[in-house]
Amino acid sequence: MAHDVLISKEDIQKRIQELGEQITKEYDGEELVVVGVLNGAFMFVADLIREIKTPVHLEFMAVSSYEGTKSTGEIKVNLDLKESISGKNVLIVEDIVDTGLTVKTLRGILQQKGPKSLRLASLLYKPSRNVHKVAIDYLAFEIEDKFVIGYGLDFDGKFRELPYIGVYSHG
Ligand code: IMP
């Protein structure tokens, strides 16, 4: 099945390099706990941390909020942090901010754990769907309200392995 390419592999890599440079500059040698949000952000977080030249401690969280192409309106933590983030610089790394519910809820959960700083990096952002206003500190791409797949993002568990971001098409 062929999907229209929305963002090429090359454009993704170039943008991630830029974000990595910005993050490196802004944390200025301070240690950073990067929290990758599974499953969607696994590829983005893997590429992003290779462009961050400050000491990184990588953690993962798994949350679920999505069924098919409609948000269910709540999130569940399926995998939690292994270590304390109290007093640490924390960077949440998400695949996409759609309605904003996941990130808003996650930020709230992590803020309660007393980090020194808490920021958000997201690969994608759909402004037209953003009902829960959230600030994205490091955004790779803003996109139209289309269901996208690839580079970690799935439709019913499929297409995560694609090296580019494509628009999902039926049939
Ligand atoms: P939100 O809570 O509505 O912001 O949804 C965020 C989650 O929904 C993301 O982490 C994705 O897993 C999923 N999601 C939202 N839009 C898309 C899409 O276009 N393609 C694939 N997954 C999506």
Coordinates of N, CA and C and ligand atoms in Angstrom, one line a residue:
M1 N 0.8 -1.2 0.0 CA 0.0 0.0 0.0 C 0.9 1.3 0.0
A2 N 0.6 2.2 -0.9 CA 1.5 3.4 -1.0 C 0.8 4.5 -0.2
H3 N 1.6 5.3 0.5 CA 1.1 6.4 1.2 C 1.8 7.7 0.7
D4 N 1.0 8.8 0.6 CA 1.7 10.0 0.2 C 2.7 10.5 1.3
V5 N 3.8 10.8 0.8 CA 4.9 11.3 1.8 C 4.5 12.7 2.1
L6 N 4.4 13.0 3.4 CA 4.1 14.3 3.9 C 5.5 15.0 4.3
I7 N 6.3 14.2 5.0 CA 7.6 14.7 5.4 C 8.7 13.6 5.1
S8 N 9.6 14.0 4.3 CA 10.6 13.0 3.9 C 11.6 12.6 5.0
K9 N 12.3 11.5 4.9 CA 13.3 11.1 5.8 C 14.4 12.1 6.0
E10 N 14.8 12.7 4.8 CA 15.8 13.8 4.9 C 15.4 15.0 5.6
D11 N 14.2 15.4 5.4 CA 13.7 16.6 6.1 C 13.5 16.4 7.6
I12 N 13.1 15.1 8.0 CA 13.0 14.8 9.4 C 14.4 14.9 10.0
Q13 N 15.4 14.3 9.4 CA 16.7 14.2 10.0 C 17.3 15.6 10.1
K14 N 17.1 16.5 9.1 CA 17.6 17.8 9.1 C 17.0 18.6 10.3
R15 N 15.7 18.5 10.4 CA 15.0 19.2 11.5 C 15.5 18.7 12.9
I16 N 15.7 17.4 13.0 CA 16.1 16.9 14.3 C 17.5 17.4 14.7
Q17 N 18.3 17.5 13.7 CA 19.7 18.1 13.9 C 19.6 19.5 14.5
E18 N 18.7 20.3 13.9 CA 18.5 21.7 14.4 C 17.9 21.7 15.8
L19 N 17.0 20.8 16.1 CA 16.4 20.8 17.4 C 17.5 20.3 18.4
G20 N 18.3 19.4 18.0 CA 19.4 18.9 18.9 C 20.3 20.0 19.3
E21 N 20.6 20.8 18.3 CA 21.6 21.9 18.5 C 21.0 22.9 19.5
Q22 N 19.7 23.2 19.3 CA 19.0 24.2 20.1 C 18.9 23.6 21.6
I23 N 18.6 22.4 21.7 CA 18.5 21.7 23.1 C 19.9 21.8 23.7
T24 N 20.9 21.4 23.0 CA 22.2 21.4 23.5 C 22.6 22.7 24.1
K25 N 22.3 23.8 23.3 CA 22.7 25.1 23.6 C 21.9 25.5 24.9
E26 N 20.6 25.2 24.9 CA 19.8 25.7 26.0 C 20.0 25.0 27.4
Y27 N 20.4 23.8 27.3 CA 20.7 23.1 28.6 C 22.2 23.2 29.0
D28 N 23.0 23.7 28.1 CA 24.4 24.1 28.4 C 25.1 23.2 29.3
G29 N 25.2 22.0 29.0 CA 26.0 21.0 29.7 C 25.3 20.4 30.9
E30 N 24.1 20.9 31.3 CA 23.4 20.3 32.4 C 22.8 18.9 32.0
E31 N 22.7 18.0 33.0 CA 22.2 16.7 32.8 C 20.7 16.8 32.5
L32 N 20.2 15.9 31.6 CA 18.9 16.0 31.1 C 18.3 14.6 31.2
V33 N 17.1 14.5 31.8 CA 16.3 13.2 31.8 C 15.3 13.3 30.6
V34 N 15.6 12.5 29.6 CA 14.7 12.5 28.5 C 13.6 11.4 28.6
V35 N 12.4 11.8 28.6 CA 11.3 10.8 28.8 C 10.6 10.6 27.5
G36 N 10.9 9.5 26.8 CA 10.3 9.1 25.6 C 9.0 8.5 25.8
V37 N 7.9 8.9 25.1 CA 6.6 8.4 25.3 C 6.3 7.3 24.3
L38 N 6.2 6.1 24.8 CA 6.0 4.9 23.9 C 4.6 4.8 23.5
N39 N 4.2 4.2 22.3 CA 5.2 3.6 21.4 C 5.7 4.7 20.4
G40 N 4.8 5.6 20.1 CA 5.0 6.5 19.0 C 6.3 7.3 18.9
A41 N 6.9 7.6 20.0 CA 8.0 8.5 20.0 C 9.4 7.7 19.9
F42 N 9.3 6.4 19.8 CA 10.6 5.6 19.9 C 11.6 6.0 18.9
M43 N 11.2 6.3 17.7 CA 12.1 6.6 16.6 C 12.7 8.0 16.7
F44 N 11.8 8.9 17.0 CA 12.1 10.3 17.2 C 13.1 10.4 18.4
V45 N 12.8 9.8 19.5 CA 13.7 9.9 20.7 C 15.0 9.3 20.4
A46 N 15.1 8.2 19.7 CA 16.4 7.6 19.3 C 17.2 8.5 18.5
D47 N 16.6 9.2 17.5 CA 17.4 10.1 16.7 C 17.7 11.4 17.4
L48 N 16.7 11.9 18.2 CA 16.9 13.2 18.8 C 18.1 13.1 19.9
I49 N 18.1 12.1 20.7 CA 19.2 12.0 21.7 C 20.6 11.9 21.1
R50 N 20.7 11.4 19.8 CA 22.0 11.4 19.2 C 22.5 12.7 18.7
E51 N 21.5 13.7 18.7 CA 21.9 15.1 18.3 C 22.0 16.0 19.6
I52 N 21.8 15.4 20.8 CA 21.9 16.3 22.0 C 23.3 16.0 22.6
K53 N 24.1 17.1 22.7 CA 25.4 16.9 23.2 C 25.5 17.4 24.7
T54 N 24.6 16.9 25.5 CA 24.7 17.2 26.9 C 24.3 15.8 27.5
P55 N 24.8 15.5 28.8 CA 24.6 14.2 29.3 C 23.1 13.8 29.4
V56 N 22.7 12.7 28.8 CA 21.3 12.3 28.8 C 21.1 11.0 29.6
H57 N 20.0 11.1 30.4 CA 19.5 9.8 31.0 C 18.2 9.5 30.4
L58 N 18.1 8.4 29.7 CA 16.9 8.1 29.0 C 15.9 7.2 29.8
E59 N 14.7 7.7 29.8 CA 13.6 6.9 30.5 C 12.4 6.8 29.4
F60 N 11.6 5.8 29.7 CA 10.4 5.7 28.8 C 9.1 5.6 29.7
M61 N 8.1 6.2 29.1 CA 6.8 6.0 29.7 C 5.9 5.4 28.6
A62 N 4.9 4.6 29.0 CA 3.9 4.2 28.0 C 2.5 4.6 28.5
V63 N 1.8 5.4 27.6 CA 0.5 5.8 28.0 C -0.4 5.4 26.8
S64 N -1.7 5.2 27.1 CA -2.6 4.9 26.0 C -3.8 5.9 26.1
S65 N -4.2 6.4 24.9 CA -5.3 7.3 24.9 C -6.1 7.2 23.7
Y66 N -5.6 6.4 22.8 CA -6.1 6.5 21.4 C -6.6 5.1 20.9
E67 N -7.7 5.1 20.3 CA -8.2 3.9 19.6 C -8.6 4.2 18.2
G68 N -8.0 3.6 17.3 CA -8.3 3.9 15.8 C -7.9 5.3 15.6
T69 N -8.8 6.1 15.0 CA -8.5 7.5 14.7 C -9.2 8.5 15.6
K70 N -9.8 8.0 16.7 CA -10.5 8.9 17.6 C -10.0 8.8 19.0
S71 N -9.8 10.0 19.6 CA -9.3 10.0 21.0 C -10.4 9.5 22.0
T72 N -10.0 8.7 23.0 CA -11.0 8.2 23.9 C -11.3 9.2 25.1
G73 N -10.5 10.2 25.2 CA -10.7 11.2 26.2 C -10.1 10.9 27.5
E74 N -9.2 9.9 27.7 CA -8.5 9.7 28.9 C -7.2 9.0 28.6
I75 N -6.3 9.1 29.6 CA -5.0 8.4 29.4 C -4.8 7.4 30.5
K76 N -4.1 6.4 30.2 CA -3.7 5.4 31.2 C -2.2 5.2 31.2
V77 N -1.6 5.2 32.3 CA -0.1 4.9 32.4 C 0.1 3.4 32.4
N78 N 0.7 2.9 31.3 CA 1.0 1.5 31.2 C 2.4 1.1 31.6
L79 N 3.3 2.1 31.5 CA 4.7 1.9 32.0 C 5.2 3.2 32.6
D80 N 5.7 3.1 33.8 CA 6.0 4.4 34.5 C 7.6 4.5 34.6
L81 N 8.0 5.7 35.1 CA 9.4 6.0 35.2 C 10.1 5.0 36.2
K82 N 11.4 4.7 35.9 CA 12.1 3.8 36.8 C 12.8 4.6 37.9
E83 N 13.2 5.8 37.6 CA 14.0 6.6 38.6 C 13.3 7.9 38.9
S84 N 13.7 8.5 40.1 CA 13.1 9.7 40.5 C 13.6 10.9 39.6
I85 N 12.7 11.8 39.3 CA 13.0 13.0 38.5 C 13.0 14.2 39.4
S86 N 12.9 14.0 40.7 CA 12.9 15.2 41.6 C 14.2 16.0 41.4
G87 N 14.1 17.3 41.2 CA 15.3 18.2 41.1 C 16.0 18.0 39.8
K88 N 15.5 17.3 38.8 CA 16.2 17.1 37.5 C 15.5 17.9 36.4
N89 N 16.3 18.1 35.4 CA 15.8 18.7 34.1 C 15.1 17.6 33.3
V90 N 13.9 17.8 33.0 CA 13.1 16.7 32.3 C 12.6 17.2 31.0
L91 N 12.8 16.4 30.0 CA 12.3 16.7 28.7 C 11.4 15.6 28.2
I92 N 10.1 15.9 28.1 CA 9.2 14.9 27.6 C 9.3 14.8 26.0
V93 N 9.4 13.7 25.4 CA 9.5 13.6 24.0 C 8.3 12.8 23.4
E94 N 7.5 13.5 22.7 CA 6.2 12.9 22.2 C 6.3 12.8 20.7
D95 N 5.4 12.0 20.1 CA 5.4 11.9 18.7 C 4.5 13.0 18.1
I96 N 3.3 13.2 18.7 CA 2.4 14.1 18.1 C 1.5 14.7 19.2
V97 N 1.2 16.0 19.1 CA 0.2 16.6 19.9 C -1.0 16.9 19.0
D98 N -2.0 16.2 19.4 CA -3.3 16.2 18.5 C -4.3 17.1 19.3
T99 N -5.1 16.4 20.2 CA -6.0 17.2 21.0 C -5.3 17.9 22.2
G100 N -4.1 17.3 22.5 CA -3.3 17.9 23.6 C -3.5 17.2 24.9
L101 N -4.5 16.3 24.9 CA -4.9 15.6 26.2 C -3.8 14.8 26.8
T102 N -3.1 14.0 26.0 CA -2.0 13.1 26.5 C -0.9 14.0 27.1
V103 N -0.5 14.9 26.4 CA 0.6 15.8 26.9 C 0.2 16.6 28.1
K104 N -0.9 17.1 28.1 CA -1.4 17.9 29.3 C -1.5 17.0 30.5
T105 N -2.0 15.9 30.4 CA -2.1 14.9 31.5 C -0.8 14.5 32.0
L106 N 0.1 14.1 31.0 CA 1.5 13.7 31.3 C 2.3 14.8 32.0
R107 N 2.2 16.0 31.5 CA 2.9 17.1 32.2 C 2.5 17.2 33.6
G108 N 1.1 17.1 33.9 CA 0.6 17.2 35.2 C 1.2 16.1 36.1
I109 N 1.2 14.9 35.6 CA 1.7 13.8 36.4 C 3.2 14.0 36.7
L110 N 4.0 14.4 35.8 CA 5.4 14.6 36.0 C 5.7 15.8 36.8
Q111 N 5.0 16.9 36.6 CA 5.2 18.1 37.4 C 5.0 17.8 38.9
Q112 N 4.1 16.9 39.3 CA 3.9 16.5 40.7 C 5.1 15.8 41.3
K113 N 6.0 15.4 40.5 CA 7.2 14.6 41.0 C 8.4 15.6 41.2
G114 N 8.1 16.9 41.1 CA 9.1 17.9 41.5 C 10.4 18.0 40.7
P115 N 10.3 18.1 39.3 CA 11.5 18.3 38.5 C 12.0 19.7 38.7
K116 N 13.3 19.9 38.4 CA 13.8 21.2 38.3 C 13.2 22.0 37.2
S117 N 13.1 21.4 36.0 CA 12.5 22.0 34.9 C 11.8 20.9 34.1
L118 N 10.7 21.3 33.4 CA 9.9 20.3 32.7 C 9.6 20.9 31.3
R119 N 10.1 20.4 30.2 CA 9.8 20.9 28.9 C 9.3 19.8 28.0
L120 N 8.8 20.2 26.9 CA 8.2 19.2 25.9 C 8.8 19.4 24.5
A121 N 9.2 18.2 24.0 CA 9.6 18.2 22.5 C 8.6 17.3 21.8
S122 N 8.1 17.8 20.7 CA 7.2 16.9 19.9 C 7.6 17.0 18.5
L123 N 7.5 15.8 17.9 CA 7.8 15.7 16.4 C 6.7 16.4 15.6
L124 N 5.5 16.3 16.0 CA 4.4 16.9 15.2 C 3.4 17.6 16.1
Y125 N 2.6 18.5 15.4 CA 1.6 19.2 16.1 C 0.5 19.6 15.1
K126 N -0.7 19.2 15.5 CA -1.9 19.5 14.7 C -2.7 20.7 15.3
P127 N -2.4 21.9 15.0 CA -3.0 23.1 15.7 C -4.5 23.1 15.6
S128 N -5.1 22.6 14.5 CA -6.6 22.6 14.4 C -7.3 21.7 15.4
R129 N -6.6 20.7 16.0 CA -7.2 19.8 16.9 C -6.9 20.1 18.3
N130 N -6.1 21.1 18.6 CA -5.5 21.3 19.9 C -6.5 22.0 20.9
V131 N -7.4 21.1 21.5 CA -8.4 21.7 22.4 C -7.8 21.9 23.8
H132 N -6.9 21.1 24.2 CA -6.2 21.3 25.5 C -4.9 22.1 25.2
K133 N -4.9 23.4 25.5 CA -3.8 24.2 25.1 C -2.5 23.8 25.8
V134 N -1.5 23.4 25.0 CA -0.2 23.0 25.6 C 0.9 23.7 24.9
A135 N 1.9 24.1 25.6 CA 3.1 24.8 25.0 C 4.1 23.7 24.6
I136 N 4.5 23.8 23.4 CA 5.6 22.8 22.9 C 6.9 23.6 22.8
D137 N 7.9 23.2 23.7 CA 9.1 24.0 23.7 C 10.0 23.7 22.5
Y138 N 10.0 22.4 22.0 CA 10.8 22.1 20.8 C 9.9 21.3 19.9
L139 N 9.5 21.9 18.8 CA 8.6 21.3 17.8 C 9.3 21.1 16.5
A140 N 9.2 19.9 16.0 CA 9.8 19.6 14.7 C 8.9 20.2 13.5
F141 N 7.7 19.7 13.5 CA 6.8 20.1 12.4 C 5.4 20.4 12.8
E142 N 4.8 21.4 12.3 CA 3.3 21.6 12.4 C 2.7 21.1 11.2
I143 N 1.6 20.3 11.3 CA 0.9 19.7 10.2 C -0.6 20.0 10.2
E144 N -1.2 19.7 9.0 CA -2.6 19.9 8.9 C -3.3 18.7 9.6
D145 N -4.6 18.9 9.7 CA -5.4 17.9 10.4 C -5.7 16.6 9.5
K146 N -4.6 15.8 9.4 CA -4.7 14.6 8.6 C -4.1 13.5 9.5
F147 N -4.6 12.3 9.3 CA -4.1 11.2 10.1 C -2.8 10.7 9.5
V148 N -1.7 10.8 10.2 CA -0.4 10.4 9.7 C 0.2 9.2 10.3
I149 N 1.0 8.5 9.5 CA 1.7 7.3 9.9 C 3.2 7.3 9.6
G150 N 3.9 6.4 10.2 CA 5.3 6.3 9.8 C 6.2 7.0 10.8
Y151 N 7.5 6.7 10.8 CA 8.5 7.3 11.7 C 8.0 7.2 13.1
G152 N 7.5 6.0 13.5 CA 7.0 5.7 14.8 C 5.5 5.8 15.0
L153 N 4.8 6.5 14.1 CA 3.4 6.6 14.3 C 2.7 5.5 13.6
D154 N 1.6 5.1 14.2 CA 0.9 3.9 13.7 C -0.6 4.2 13.3
F155 N -1.1 3.2 12.5 CA -2.6 3.1 12.4 C -2.8 1.7 12.8
D156 N -3.6 1.4 13.9 CA -3.8 0.1 14.4 C -2.6 -0.8 14.5
G157 N -1.5 -0.2 15.0 CA -0.3 -0.9 15.2 C 0.6 -1.1 14.0
K158 N 0.2 -0.6 12.8 CA 1.0 -0.7 11.6 C 1.7 0.5 11.2
F159 N 2.7 0.4 10.3 CA 3.4 1.5 9.6 C 4.4 2.2 10.5
R160 N 4.7 1.8 11.7 CA 5.6 2.5 12.5 C 7.0 2.5 11.9
E161 N 7.3 1.5 11.2 CA 8.7 1.3 10.6 C 9.0 2.2 9.5
L162 N 8.1 2.8 8.9 CA 8.4 3.7 7.7 C 9.4 4.8 8.1
P163 N 10.4 5.1 7.3 CA 11.4 6.1 7.7 C 10.9 7.5 7.4
Y164 N 9.7 7.7 6.8 CA 9.2 9.0 6.5 C 7.8 9.1 7.2
I165 N 7.2 10.3 7.2 CA 5.9 10.5 7.7 C 4.9 10.6 6.5
G166 N 3.9 9.8 6.5 CA 3.0 9.7 5.4 C 1.6 10.0 5.8
V167 N 0.7 10.3 4.9 CA -0.7 10.5 5.2 C -1.4 9.1 5.0
Y168 N -2.1 8.7 6.0 CA -2.8 7.4 6.0 C -3.8 7.4 4.9
S169 N -3.8 6.4 4.1 CA -4.9 6.3 3.1 C -5.5 4.9 3.1
H170 N -6.8 4.8 3.1 CA -7.5 3.5 3.1 C -7.3 2.8 1.8
G171 N -7.2 1.4 1.9 CA -7.2 0.6 0.6 C -5.9 0.7 -0.2
Ligands
IMP1 P1 -3.8 13.6 21.9 O1 -3.9 13.2 23.4 O2 -5.1 13.8 21.3 O3 -2.9 14.8 21.8 O4 -3.2 12.4 21.1 C1 -1.9 12.1 21.2 C2 -1.7 10.7 20.7 O5 -2.6 10.3 19.7 C3 -0.4 10.6 20.1 O6 0.6 10.3 21.0 C4 -0.6 9.5 19.0 O7 -0.3 8.2 19.6 C5 -2.0 9.5 18.7 N1 -2.3 10.3 17.4 C6 -2.8 11.5 17.2 N2 -2.9 11.8 16.0 C7 -2.3 10.8 15.3 C8 -2.0 10.6 13.9 O8 -2.3 11.4 13.0 N3 -1.4 9.4 13.6 C9 -1.0 8.5 14.5 N4 -1.3 8.7 15.8 C10 -1.9 9.8 16.2

